[in-house]
GROMACS .gro file of C-alpha atoms in nm:
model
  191
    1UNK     CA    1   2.836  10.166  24.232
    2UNK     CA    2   2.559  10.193  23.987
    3UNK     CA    3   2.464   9.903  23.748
    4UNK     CA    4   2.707  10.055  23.461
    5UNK     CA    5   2.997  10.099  23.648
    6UNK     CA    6   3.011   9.734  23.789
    7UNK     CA    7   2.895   9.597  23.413
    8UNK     CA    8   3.201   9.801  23.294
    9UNK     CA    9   3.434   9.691  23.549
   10UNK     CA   10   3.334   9.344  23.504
   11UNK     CA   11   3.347   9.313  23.159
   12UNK     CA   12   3.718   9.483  23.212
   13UNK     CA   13   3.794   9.208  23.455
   14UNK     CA   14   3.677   8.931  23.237
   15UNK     CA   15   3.943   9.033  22.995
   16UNK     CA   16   4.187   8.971  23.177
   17UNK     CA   17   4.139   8.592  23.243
   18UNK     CA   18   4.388   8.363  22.996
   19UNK     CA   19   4.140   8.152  22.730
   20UNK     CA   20   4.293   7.863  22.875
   21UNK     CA   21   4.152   7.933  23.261
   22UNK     CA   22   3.838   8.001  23.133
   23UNK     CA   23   3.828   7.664  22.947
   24UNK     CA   24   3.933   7.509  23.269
   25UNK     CA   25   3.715   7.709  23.476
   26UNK     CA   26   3.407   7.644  23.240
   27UNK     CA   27   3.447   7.308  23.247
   28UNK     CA   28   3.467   7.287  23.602
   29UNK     CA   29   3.131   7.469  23.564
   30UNK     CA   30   3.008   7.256  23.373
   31UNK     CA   31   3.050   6.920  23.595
   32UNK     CA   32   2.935   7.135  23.881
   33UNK     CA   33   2.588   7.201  23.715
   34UNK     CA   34   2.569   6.793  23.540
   35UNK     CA   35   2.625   6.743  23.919
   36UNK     CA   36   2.272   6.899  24.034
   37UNK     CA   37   1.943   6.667  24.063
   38UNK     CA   38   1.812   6.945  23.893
   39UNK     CA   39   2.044   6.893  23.591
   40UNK     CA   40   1.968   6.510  23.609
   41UNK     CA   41   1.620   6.497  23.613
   42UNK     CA   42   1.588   6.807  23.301
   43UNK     CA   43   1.448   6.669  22.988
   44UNK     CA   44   1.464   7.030  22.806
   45UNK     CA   45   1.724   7.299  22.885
   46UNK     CA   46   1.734   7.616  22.691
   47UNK     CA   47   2.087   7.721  22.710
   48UNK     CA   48   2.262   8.066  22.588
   49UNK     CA   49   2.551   8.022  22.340
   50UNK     CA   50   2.874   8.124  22.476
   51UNK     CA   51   3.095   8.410  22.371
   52UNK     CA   52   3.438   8.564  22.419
   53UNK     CA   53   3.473   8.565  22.810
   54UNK     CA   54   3.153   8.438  22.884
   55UNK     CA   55   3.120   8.081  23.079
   56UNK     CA   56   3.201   7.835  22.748
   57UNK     CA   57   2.883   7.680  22.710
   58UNK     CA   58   2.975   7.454  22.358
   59UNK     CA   59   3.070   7.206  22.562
   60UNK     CA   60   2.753   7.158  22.819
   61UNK     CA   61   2.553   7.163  22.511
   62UNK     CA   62   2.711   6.893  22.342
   63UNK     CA   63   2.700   6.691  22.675
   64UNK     CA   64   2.364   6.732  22.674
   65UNK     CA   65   2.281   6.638  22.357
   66UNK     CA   66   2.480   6.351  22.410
   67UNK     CA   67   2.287   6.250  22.729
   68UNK     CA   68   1.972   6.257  22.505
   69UNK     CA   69   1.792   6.590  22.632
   70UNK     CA   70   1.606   6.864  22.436
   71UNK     CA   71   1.822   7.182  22.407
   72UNK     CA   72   1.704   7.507  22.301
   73UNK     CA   73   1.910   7.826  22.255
   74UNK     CA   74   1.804   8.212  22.125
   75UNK     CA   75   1.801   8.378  21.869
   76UNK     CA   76   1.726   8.773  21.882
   77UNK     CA   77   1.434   8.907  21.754
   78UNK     CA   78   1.452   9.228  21.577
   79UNK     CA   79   1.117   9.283  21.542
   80UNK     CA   80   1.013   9.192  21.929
   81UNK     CA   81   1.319   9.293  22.062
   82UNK     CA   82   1.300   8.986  22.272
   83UNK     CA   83   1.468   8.616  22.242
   84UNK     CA   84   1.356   8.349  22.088
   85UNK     CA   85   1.456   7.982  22.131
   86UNK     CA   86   1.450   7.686  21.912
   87UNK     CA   87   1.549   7.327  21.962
   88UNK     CA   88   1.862   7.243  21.798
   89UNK     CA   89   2.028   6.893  21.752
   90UNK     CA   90   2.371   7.015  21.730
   91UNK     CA   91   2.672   7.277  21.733
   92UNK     CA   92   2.652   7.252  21.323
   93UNK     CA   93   2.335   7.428  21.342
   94UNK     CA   94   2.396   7.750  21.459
   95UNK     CA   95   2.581   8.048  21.263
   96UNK     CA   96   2.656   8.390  21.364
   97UNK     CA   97   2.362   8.640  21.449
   98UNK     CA   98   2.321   8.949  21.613
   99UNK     CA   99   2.590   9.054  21.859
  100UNK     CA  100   2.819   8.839  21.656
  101UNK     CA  101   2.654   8.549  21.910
  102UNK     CA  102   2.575   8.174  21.734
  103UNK     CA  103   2.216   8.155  21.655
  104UNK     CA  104   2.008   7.898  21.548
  105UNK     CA  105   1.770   7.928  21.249
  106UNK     CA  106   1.421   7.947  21.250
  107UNK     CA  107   1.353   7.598  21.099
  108UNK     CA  108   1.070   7.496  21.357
  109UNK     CA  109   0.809   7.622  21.629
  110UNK     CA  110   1.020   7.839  21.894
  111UNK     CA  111   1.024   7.639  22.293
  112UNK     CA  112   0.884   7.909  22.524
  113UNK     CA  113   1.042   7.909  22.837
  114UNK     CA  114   0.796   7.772  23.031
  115UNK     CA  115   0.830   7.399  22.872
  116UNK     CA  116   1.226   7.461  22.968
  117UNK     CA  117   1.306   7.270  23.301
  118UNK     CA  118   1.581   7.449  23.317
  119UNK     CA  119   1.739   7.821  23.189
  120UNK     CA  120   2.110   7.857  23.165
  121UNK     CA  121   2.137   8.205  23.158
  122UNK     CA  122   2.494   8.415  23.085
  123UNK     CA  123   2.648   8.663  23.382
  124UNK     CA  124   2.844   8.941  23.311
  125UNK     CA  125   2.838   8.989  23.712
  126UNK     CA  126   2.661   8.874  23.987
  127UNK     CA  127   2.618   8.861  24.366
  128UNK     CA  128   2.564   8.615  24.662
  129UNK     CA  129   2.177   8.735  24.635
  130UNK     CA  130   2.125   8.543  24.274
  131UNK     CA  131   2.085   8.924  24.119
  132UNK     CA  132   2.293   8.972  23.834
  133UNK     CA  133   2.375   9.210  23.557
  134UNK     CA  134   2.388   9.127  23.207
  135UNK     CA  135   2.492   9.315  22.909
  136UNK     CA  136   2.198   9.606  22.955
  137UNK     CA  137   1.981   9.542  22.679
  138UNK     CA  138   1.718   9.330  22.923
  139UNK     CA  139   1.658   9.062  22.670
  140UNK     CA  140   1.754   8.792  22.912
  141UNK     CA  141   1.535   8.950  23.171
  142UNK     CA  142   1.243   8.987  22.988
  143UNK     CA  143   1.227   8.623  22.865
  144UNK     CA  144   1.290   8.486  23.185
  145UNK     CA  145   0.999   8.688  23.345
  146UNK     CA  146   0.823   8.469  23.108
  147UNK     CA  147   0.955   8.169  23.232
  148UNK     CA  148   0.709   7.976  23.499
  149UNK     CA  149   0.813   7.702  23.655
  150UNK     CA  150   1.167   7.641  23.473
  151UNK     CA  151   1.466   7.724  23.677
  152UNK     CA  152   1.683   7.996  23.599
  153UNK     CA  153   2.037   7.865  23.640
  154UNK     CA  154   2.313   8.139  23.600
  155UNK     CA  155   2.647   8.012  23.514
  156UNK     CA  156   2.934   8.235  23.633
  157UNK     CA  157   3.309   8.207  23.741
  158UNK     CA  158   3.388   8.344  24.135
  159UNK     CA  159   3.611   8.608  23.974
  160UNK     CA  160   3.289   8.776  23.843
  161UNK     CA  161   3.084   8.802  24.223
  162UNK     CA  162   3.080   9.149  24.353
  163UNK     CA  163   2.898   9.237  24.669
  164UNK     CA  164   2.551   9.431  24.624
  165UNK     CA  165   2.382   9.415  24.267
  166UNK     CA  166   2.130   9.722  24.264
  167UNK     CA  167   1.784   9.631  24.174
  168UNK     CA  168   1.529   9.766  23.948
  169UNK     CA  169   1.163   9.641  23.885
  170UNK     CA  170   1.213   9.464  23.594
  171UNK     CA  171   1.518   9.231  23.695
  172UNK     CA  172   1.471   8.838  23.741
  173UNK     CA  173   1.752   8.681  23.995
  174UNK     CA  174   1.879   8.400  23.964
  175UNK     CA  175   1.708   7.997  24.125
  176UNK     CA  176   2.051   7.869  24.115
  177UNK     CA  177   2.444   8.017  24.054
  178UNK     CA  178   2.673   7.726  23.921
  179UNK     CA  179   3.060   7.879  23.944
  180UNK     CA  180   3.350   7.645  23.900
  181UNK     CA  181   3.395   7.631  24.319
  182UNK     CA  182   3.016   7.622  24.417
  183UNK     CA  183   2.665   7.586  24.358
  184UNK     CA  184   2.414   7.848  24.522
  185UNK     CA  185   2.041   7.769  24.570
  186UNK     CA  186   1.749   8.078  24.610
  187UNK     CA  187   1.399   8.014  24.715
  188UNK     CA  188   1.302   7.838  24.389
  189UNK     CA  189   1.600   7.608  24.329
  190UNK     CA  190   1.476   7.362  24.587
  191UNK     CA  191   1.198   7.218  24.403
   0.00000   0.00000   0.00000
């Protein structure tokens, strides 16, 4: 199956899950990745802002503001076509942007990736490999090629793993996979 047919089936699948599972599920997520040395030790996390069927994300970013660490989310960039991120200091400072996503403004200096210890990064799909397929506008990938020594954590939900993701140049897989059964390490996650 080619890259667009498994985005489109995914996206179909994700549908189908009740917003109450997918709270449930996300927070499982969530106490899987606050689980992670990784997690522990981060002092800055840039973190995507969840949407419809995407692993809920509101609530590992107030946890983390809570426990006192730096969080940075995006904010598209017409005139790059890239991401941005900026620090924020809570949910009350983001408001809808392009894609209908949260954003944050553009009050201060944007983080680049490489000061992030770790990159929580949305899946529409993804497989055992750490490849994974977002929404096809390579925003994500092109940020996180950009990314040095941070970790590039994808949060996902089981129902979303299919077997082979085809590869093309310009894709960045995945250090770590956090679902709500499991936590998969690649080469870089064991720093």
């Amino acid at each position: 199956m080619s890259k667009e047919e498994l985005r489109a089936e995914a996206l179909y699948s994700r549908r189908k899950i009740s917003i109450s599972q997918l709270a449930r599920e996300s927070l499982l997520v969530q106490e899987n990745l606050a689980a992670q040395d990784q997690y522990r030790r981060a002092k800055l996390v840039v973190c995507y802002v969840s949407r419809d069927y995407e692993v809920q994300t509101t609530g590992i970013i107030t946890r983390m503001l809570a426990e006192g660490k730096r969080v940075a989310v995006p904010l598209v960039d017409d005139s790059s076509h890239s991401l941005l991120f900026f620090e924020i200091h809570g949910l009350d400072e983001l408001s809808p942007g392009r894609f209908g996503v949260l954003e944050p403004g553009r009050g201060s200096e944007p983080v680049t990736l490489g000061e992030a210890d770790l990159v929580l990064v949305p899946l529409v799909a993804w497989d055992d490999r750490g490849h994974r397929i977002g929404y096809g506008r390579g925003y994500f990938d092109r940020a996180l090629a950009m990314r040095g020594a941070s970790l590039a954590v994808g949060l996902a939900l089981e129902s979303q793993l299919v077997p082979v993701i085809p590869e093309v140049p310009s894709d960045v897989s995945m250090d770590m996979v956090v679902t709500e059964k499991r936590v998969l390490r690649f080469a870089r996650s064991a720093a």
